[in-house]
């Protein structure tokens, strides 16, 4: 599975639950937007506009379409269960209504915080280097990870095989002969970046383990075709990452730290405006 595929799957998982609660609660009879309706369960409707508004800005077109389809199907499933529950006279208990109220409260809290945050935390190179030096032992490879250049062909092409054997750079061969071919998750071509070794077919895994860094190997026959690989780097599980490999994670960590610091400042400035009383003696259950 490619890194792009993993990213999109995480996007689906993280967004679907969050978005559906809003969509299910907000959809109903919308005669004024009937031409925009993409799904209907009895009289309940959901529109393309609603789905569109739920998708993160800047999402690639193919990801946006796939995510909207996924959300639409989940909405249909949820609406069916919701309508049946109402027909059978089910309702929320007082305790469950407290949970609903607390959820609404948390949404409002988060909305308030989001309106007060700058969302633009500048991270300097020196900050990243200092953080890495203090936390270096935290940045390790969690699995055997490889960086390879990959080419897969439908047929065992003798001319290409000969050219690869005489080359020291598989990427040059790809750029010269396959510049018009698009890399896909099913048939990745080109520099695949760092990926877990376990995500490759077992035949390719064995070959990767047996070649030296920099060497090209192939063809390797699988059900997908004939593969050529050039190993650029092999990192064992538990090996420490260098600063360049940890840079993205460090950047995110520092941004979160700056965000938490800003939230703490907001909290402290607001706290001083309220009269707060506590009675610690009542915390005991005796």
PDB file of C-alpha atoms in Angstrom, residues 39 47 58 61 90 112 141 160-161 164 168 170 246 270:
ATOM      1  CA  UNK A  39     -29.609  10.653  -1.680  1.00  0.00           C
ATOM      2  CA  UNK A  47     -27.517  17.306  -0.887  1.00  0.00           C
ATOM      3  CA  UNK A  58      -7.709  21.516  -1.184  1.00  0.00           C
ATOM      4  CA  UNK A  61     -10.678  15.745  -7.003  1.00  0.00           C
ATOM      5  CA  UNK A  90     -36.877   4.776  21.205  1.00  0.00           C
ATOM      6  CA  UNK A 112     -14.318  29.282  20.613  1.00  0.00           C
ATOM      7  CA  UNK A 141      11.884   3.460  12.736  1.00  0.00           C
ATOM      8  CA  UNK A 160      14.317  -2.620 -21.289  1.00  0.00           C
ATOM      9  CA  UNK A 161      16.019  -5.428 -19.361  1.00  0.00           C
ATOM     10  CA  UNK A 164      18.513  -1.526 -16.990  1.00  0.00           C
ATOM     11  CA  UNK A 168      23.251   2.565 -12.507  1.00  0.00           C
ATOM     12  CA  UNK A 170      16.708   3.059 -12.516  1.00  0.00           C
ATOM     13  CA  UNK A 246      12.434  13.212  11.553  1.00  0.00           C
ATOM     14  CA  UNK A 270      -9.921  34.187  30.935  1.00  0.00           C
TER      15      UNK A 270
END
